mmCIF file of N, CA, C and O in Angstrom:
data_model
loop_
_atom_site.group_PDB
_atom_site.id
_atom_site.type_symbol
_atom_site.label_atom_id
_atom_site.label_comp_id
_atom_site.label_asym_id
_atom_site.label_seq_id
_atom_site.Cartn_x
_atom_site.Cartn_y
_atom_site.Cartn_z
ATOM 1 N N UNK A 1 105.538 20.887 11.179
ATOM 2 C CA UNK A 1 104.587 19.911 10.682
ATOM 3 C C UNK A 1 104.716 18.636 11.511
ATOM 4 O O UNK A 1 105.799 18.071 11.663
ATOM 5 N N UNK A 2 103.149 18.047 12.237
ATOM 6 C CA UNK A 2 103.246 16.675 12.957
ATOM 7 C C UNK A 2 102.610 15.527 11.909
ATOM 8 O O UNK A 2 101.583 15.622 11.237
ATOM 9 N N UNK A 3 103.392 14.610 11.977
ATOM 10 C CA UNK A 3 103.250 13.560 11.457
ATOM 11 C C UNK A 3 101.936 12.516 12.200
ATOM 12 O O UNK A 3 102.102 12.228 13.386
ATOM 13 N N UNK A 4 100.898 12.076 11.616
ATOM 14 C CA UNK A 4 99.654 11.249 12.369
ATOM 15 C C UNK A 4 99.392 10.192 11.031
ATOM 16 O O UNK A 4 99.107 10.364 9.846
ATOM 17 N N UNK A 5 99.638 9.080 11.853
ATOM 18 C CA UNK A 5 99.570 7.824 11.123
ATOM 19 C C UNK A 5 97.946 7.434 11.317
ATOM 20 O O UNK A 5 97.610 6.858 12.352
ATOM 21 N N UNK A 6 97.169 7.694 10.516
ATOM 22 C CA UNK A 6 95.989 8.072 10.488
ATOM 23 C C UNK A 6 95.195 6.374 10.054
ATOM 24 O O UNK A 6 94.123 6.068 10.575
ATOM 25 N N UNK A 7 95.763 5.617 9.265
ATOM 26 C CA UNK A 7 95.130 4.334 8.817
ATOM 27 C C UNK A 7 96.105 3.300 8.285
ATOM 28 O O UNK A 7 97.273 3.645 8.109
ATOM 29 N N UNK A 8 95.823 2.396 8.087
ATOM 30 C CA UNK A 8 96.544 1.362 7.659
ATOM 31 C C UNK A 8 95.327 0.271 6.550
ATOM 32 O O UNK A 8 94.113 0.081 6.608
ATOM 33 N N UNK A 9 96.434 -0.240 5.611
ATOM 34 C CA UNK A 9 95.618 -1.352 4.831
ATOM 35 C C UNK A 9 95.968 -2.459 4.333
ATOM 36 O O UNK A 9 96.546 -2.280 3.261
ATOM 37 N N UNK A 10 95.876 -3.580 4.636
ATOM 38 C CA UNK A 10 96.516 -4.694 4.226
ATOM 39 C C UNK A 10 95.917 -5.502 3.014
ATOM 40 O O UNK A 10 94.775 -5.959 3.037
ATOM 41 N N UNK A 11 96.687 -5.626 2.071
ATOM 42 C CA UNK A 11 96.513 -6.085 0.869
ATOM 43 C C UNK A 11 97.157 -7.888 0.879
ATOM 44 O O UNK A 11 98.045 -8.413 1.550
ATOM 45 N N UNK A 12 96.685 -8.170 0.334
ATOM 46 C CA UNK A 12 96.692 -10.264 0.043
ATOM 47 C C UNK A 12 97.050 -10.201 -1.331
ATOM 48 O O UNK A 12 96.585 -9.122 -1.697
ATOM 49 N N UNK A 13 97.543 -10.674 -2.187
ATOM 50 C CA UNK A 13 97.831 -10.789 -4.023
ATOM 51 C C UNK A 13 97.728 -12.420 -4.102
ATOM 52 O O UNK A 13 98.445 -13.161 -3.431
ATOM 53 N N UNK A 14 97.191 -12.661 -4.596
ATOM 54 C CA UNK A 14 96.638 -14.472 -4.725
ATOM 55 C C UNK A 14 96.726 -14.602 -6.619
ATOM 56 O O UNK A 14 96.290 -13.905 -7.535
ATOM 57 N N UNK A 15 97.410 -15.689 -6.555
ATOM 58 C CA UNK A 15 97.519 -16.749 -7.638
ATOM 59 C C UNK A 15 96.148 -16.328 -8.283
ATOM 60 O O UNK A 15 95.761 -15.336 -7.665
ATOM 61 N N UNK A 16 95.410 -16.610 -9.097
ATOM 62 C CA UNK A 16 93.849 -16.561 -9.971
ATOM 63 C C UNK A 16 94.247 -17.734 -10.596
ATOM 64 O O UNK A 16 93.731 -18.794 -10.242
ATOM 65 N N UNK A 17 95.083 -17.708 -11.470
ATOM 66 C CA UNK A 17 95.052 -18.286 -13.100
ATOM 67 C C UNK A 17 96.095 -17.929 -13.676
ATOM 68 O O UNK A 17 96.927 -17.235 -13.092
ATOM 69 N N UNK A 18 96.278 -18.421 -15.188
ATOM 70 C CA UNK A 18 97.379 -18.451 -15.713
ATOM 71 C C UNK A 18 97.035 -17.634 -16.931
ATOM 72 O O UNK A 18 96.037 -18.165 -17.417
ATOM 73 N N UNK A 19 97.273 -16.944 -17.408
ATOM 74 C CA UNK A 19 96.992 -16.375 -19.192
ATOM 75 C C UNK A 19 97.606 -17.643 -20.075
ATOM 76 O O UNK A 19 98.194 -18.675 -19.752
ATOM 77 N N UNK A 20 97.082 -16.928 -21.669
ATOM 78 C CA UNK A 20 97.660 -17.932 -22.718
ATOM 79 C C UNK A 20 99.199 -18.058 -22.653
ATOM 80 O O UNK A 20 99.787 -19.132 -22.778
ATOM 81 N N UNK A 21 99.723 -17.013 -22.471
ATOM 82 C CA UNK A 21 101.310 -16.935 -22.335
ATOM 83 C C UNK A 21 102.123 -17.521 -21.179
ATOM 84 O O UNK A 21 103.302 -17.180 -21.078
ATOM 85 N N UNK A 22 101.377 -18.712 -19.952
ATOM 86 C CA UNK A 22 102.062 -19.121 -19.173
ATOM 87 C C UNK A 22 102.490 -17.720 -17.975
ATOM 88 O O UNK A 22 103.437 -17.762 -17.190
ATOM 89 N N UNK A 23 101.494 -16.542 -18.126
ATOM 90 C CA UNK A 23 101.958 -15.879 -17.044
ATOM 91 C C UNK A 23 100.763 -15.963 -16.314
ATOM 92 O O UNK A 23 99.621 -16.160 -16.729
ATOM 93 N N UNK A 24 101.338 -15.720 -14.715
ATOM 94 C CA UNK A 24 100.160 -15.748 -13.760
ATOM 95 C C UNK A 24 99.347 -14.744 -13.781
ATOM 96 O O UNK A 24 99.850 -13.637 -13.972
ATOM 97 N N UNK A 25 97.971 -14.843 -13.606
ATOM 98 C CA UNK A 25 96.892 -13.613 -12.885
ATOM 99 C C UNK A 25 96.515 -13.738 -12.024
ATOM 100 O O UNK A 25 95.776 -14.639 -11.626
ATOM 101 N N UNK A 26 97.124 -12.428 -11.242
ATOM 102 C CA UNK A 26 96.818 -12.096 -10.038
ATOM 103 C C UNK A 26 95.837 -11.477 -9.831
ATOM 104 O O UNK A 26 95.129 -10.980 -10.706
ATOM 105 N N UNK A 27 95.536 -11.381 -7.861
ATOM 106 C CA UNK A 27 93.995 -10.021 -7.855
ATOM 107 C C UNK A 27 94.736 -10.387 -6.309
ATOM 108 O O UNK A 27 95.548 -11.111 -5.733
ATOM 109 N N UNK A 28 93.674 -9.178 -6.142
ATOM 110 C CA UNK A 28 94.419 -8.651 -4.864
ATOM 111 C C UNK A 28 93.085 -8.681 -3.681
ATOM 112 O O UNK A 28 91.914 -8.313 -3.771
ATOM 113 N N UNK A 29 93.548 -9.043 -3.028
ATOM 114 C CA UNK A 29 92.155 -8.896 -1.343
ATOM 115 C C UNK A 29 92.423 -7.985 -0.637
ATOM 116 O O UNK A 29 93.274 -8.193 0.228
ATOM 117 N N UNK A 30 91.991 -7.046 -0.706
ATOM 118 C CA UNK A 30 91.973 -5.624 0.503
ATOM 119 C C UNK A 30 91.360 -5.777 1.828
ATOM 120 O O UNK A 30 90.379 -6.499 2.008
ATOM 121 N N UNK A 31 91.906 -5.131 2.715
ATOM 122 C CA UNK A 31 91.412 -5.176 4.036
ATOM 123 C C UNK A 31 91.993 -4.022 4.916
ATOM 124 O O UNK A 31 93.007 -3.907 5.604
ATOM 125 N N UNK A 32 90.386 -2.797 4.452
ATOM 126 C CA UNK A 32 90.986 -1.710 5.529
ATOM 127 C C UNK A 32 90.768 -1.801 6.215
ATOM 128 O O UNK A 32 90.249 -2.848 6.600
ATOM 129 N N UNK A 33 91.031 -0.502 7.172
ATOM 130 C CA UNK A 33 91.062 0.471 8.984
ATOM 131 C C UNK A 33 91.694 -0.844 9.215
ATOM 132 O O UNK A 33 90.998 -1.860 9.198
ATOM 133 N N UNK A 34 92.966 -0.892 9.428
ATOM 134 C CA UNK A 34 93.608 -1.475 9.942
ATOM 135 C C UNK A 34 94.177 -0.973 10.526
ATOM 136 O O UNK A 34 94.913 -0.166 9.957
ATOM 137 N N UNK A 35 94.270 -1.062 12.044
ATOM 138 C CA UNK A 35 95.103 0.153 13.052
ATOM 139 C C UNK A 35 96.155 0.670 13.100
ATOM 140 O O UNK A 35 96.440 0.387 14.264
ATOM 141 N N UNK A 36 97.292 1.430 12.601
ATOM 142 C CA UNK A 36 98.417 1.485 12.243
ATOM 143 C C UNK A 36 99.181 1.588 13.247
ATOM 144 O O UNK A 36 100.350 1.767 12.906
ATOM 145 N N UNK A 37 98.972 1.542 14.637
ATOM 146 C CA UNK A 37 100.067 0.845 15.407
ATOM 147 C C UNK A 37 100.303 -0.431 15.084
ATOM 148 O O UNK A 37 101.346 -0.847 15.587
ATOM 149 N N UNK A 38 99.672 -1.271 14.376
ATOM 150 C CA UNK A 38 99.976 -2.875 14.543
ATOM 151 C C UNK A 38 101.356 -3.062 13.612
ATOM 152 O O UNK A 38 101.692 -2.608 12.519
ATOM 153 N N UNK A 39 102.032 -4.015 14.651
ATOM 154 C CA UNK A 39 103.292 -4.019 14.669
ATOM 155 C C UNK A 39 103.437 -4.910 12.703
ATOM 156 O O UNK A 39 102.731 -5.756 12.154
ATOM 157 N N UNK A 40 104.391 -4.328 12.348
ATOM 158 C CA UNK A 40 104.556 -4.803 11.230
ATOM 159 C C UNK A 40 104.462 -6.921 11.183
ATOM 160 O O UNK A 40 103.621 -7.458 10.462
ATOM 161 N N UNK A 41 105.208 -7.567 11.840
ATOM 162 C CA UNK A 41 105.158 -9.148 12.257
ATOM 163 C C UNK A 41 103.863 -9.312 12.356
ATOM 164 O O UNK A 41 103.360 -9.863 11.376
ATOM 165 N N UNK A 42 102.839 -8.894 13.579
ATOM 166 C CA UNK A 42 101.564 -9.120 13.787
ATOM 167 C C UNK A 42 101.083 -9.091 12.102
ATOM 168 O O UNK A 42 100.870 -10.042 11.351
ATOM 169 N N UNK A 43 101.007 -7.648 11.846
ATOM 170 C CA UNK A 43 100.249 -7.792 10.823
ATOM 171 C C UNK A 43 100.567 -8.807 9.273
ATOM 172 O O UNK A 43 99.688 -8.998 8.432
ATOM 173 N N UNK A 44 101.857 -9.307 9.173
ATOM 174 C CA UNK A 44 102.126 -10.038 8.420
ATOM 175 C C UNK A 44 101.161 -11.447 8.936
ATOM 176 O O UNK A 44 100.304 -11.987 8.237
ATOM 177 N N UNK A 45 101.465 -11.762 10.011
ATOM 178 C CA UNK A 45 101.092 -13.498 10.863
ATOM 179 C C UNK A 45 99.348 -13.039 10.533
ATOM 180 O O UNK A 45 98.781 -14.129 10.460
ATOM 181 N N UNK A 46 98.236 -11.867 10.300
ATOM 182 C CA UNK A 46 97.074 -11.592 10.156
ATOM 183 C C UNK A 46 96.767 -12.063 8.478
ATOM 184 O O UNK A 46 95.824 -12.760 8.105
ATOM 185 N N UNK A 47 97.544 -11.633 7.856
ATOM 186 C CA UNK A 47 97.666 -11.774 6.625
ATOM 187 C C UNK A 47 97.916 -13.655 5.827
ATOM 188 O O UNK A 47 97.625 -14.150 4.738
ATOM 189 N N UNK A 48 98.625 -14.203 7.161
ATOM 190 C CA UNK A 48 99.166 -15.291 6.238
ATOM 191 C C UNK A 48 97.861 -16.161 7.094
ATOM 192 O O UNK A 48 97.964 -17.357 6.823
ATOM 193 N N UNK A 49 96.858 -15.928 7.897
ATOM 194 C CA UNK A 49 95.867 -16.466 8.501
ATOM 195 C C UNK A 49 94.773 -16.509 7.475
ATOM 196 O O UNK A 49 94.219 -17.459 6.921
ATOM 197 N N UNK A 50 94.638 -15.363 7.392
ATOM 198 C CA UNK A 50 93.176 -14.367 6.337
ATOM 199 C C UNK A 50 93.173 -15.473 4.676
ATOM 200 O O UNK A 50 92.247 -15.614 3.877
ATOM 201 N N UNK A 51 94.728 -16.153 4.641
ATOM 202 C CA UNK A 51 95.295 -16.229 3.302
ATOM 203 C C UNK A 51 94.834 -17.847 3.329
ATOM 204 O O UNK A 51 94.275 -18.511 2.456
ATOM 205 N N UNK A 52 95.177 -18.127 4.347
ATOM 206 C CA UNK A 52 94.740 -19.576 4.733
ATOM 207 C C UNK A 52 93.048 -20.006 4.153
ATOM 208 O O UNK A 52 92.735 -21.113 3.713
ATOM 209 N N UNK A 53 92.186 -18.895 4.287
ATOM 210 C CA UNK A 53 91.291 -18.841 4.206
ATOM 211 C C UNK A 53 90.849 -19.276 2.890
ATOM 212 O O UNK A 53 89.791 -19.863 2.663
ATOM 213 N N UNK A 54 91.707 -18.958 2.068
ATOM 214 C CA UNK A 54 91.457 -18.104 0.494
ATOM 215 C C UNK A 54 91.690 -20.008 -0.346
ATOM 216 O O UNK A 54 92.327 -21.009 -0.016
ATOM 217 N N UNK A 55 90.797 -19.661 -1.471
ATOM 218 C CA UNK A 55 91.107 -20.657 -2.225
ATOM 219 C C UNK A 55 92.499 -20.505 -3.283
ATOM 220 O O UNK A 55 92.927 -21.564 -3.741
ATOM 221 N N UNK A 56 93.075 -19.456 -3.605
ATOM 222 C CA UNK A 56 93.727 -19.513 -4.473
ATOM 223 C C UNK A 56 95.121 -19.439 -3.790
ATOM 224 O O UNK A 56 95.029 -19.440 -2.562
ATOM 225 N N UNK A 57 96.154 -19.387 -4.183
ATOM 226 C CA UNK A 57 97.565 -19.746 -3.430
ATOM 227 C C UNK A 57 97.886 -18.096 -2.919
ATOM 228 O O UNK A 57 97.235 -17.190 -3.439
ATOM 229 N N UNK A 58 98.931 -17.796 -1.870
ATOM 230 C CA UNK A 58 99.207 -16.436 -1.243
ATOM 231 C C UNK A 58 100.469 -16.290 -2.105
ATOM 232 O O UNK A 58 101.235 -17.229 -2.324
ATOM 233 N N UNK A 59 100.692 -14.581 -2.756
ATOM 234 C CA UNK A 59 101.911 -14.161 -3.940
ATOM 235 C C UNK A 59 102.668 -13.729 -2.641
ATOM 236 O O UNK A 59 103.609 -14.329 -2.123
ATOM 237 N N UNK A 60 102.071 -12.566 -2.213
ATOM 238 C CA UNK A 60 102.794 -12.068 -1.032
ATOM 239 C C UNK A 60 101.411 -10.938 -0.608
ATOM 240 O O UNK A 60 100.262 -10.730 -0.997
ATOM 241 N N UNK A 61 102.273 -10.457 0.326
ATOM 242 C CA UNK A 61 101.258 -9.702 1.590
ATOM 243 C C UNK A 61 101.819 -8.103 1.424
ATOM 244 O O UNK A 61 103.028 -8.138 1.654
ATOM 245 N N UNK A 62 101.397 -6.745 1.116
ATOM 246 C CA UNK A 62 101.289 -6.062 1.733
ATOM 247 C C UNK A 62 100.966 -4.705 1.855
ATOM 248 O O UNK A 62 100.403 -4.166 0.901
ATOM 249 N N UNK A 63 101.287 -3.901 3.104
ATOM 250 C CA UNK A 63 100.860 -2.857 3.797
ATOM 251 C C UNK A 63 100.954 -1.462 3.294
ATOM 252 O O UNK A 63 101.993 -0.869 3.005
ATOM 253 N N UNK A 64 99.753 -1.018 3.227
ATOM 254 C CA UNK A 64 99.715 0.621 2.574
ATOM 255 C C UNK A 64 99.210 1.240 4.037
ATOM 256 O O UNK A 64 98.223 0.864 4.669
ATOM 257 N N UNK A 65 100.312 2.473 4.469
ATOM 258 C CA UNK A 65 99.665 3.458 5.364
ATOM 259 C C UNK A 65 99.699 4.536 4.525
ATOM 260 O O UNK A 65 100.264 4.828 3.470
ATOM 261 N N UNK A 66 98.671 5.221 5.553
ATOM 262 C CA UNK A 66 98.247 6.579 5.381
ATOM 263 C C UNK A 66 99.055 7.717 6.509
ATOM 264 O O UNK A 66 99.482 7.441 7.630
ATOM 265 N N UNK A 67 99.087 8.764 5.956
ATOM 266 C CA UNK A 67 99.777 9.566 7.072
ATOM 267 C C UNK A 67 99.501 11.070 6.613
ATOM 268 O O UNK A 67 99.769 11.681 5.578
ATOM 269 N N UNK A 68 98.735 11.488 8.027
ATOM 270 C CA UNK A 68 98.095 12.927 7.504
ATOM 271 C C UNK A 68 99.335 13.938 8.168
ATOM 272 O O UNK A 68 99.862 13.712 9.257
ATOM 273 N N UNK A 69 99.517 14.551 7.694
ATOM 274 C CA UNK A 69 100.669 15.728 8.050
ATOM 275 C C UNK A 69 99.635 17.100 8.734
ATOM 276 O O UNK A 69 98.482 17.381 8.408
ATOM 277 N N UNK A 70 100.448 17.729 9.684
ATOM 278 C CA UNK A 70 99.349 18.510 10.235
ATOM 279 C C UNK A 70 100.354 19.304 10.834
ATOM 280 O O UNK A 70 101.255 18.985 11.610
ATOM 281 N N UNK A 71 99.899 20.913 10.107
ATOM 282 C CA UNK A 71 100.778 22.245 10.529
ATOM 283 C C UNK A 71 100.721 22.464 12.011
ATOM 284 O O UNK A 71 99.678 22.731 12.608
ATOM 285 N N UNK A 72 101.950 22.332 12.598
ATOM 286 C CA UNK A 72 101.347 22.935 13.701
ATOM 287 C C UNK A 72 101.322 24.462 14.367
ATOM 288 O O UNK A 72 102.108 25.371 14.097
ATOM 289 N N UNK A 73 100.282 24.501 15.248
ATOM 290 C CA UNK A 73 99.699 26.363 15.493
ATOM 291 C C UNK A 73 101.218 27.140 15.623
ATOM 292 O O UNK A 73 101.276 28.358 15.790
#
């Protein structure tokens, strides 16, 4: 079996608001086809840019790959 790192996706989790109970609500900003060679650092320094953007404060950053497994002949 070969291993193929097929996609990548970078997720943002941002501050929202607070509930009645003083806990935070979060939500999350997705951002697929993200090339999954990109070096883990790069893609953090993409993330804390994208975050800059955002009105609500950055929780943390991160990365879901995909990986298709493939029998080989």
């Amino acid at each position: 079996v070969t291993r193929h790192e097929s996609s990548s996706v970078l997720k943002l989790e941002v501050l929202t608001g607070t509930n009645p109970n003083g806990s935070g609500i979060h939500s999350t900003r997705t951002i697929s086809d993200i090339n999954p060679e990109l070096a883990d650092a790069d893609l953090y320094d993409l993330g804390k840019k994208i975050a800059d953007l955002q009105v609500h404060p950055l929780e943390c950053i991160k990365r879901s790959d995909t990986t298709e497994l493939i029998e080989k002949a």
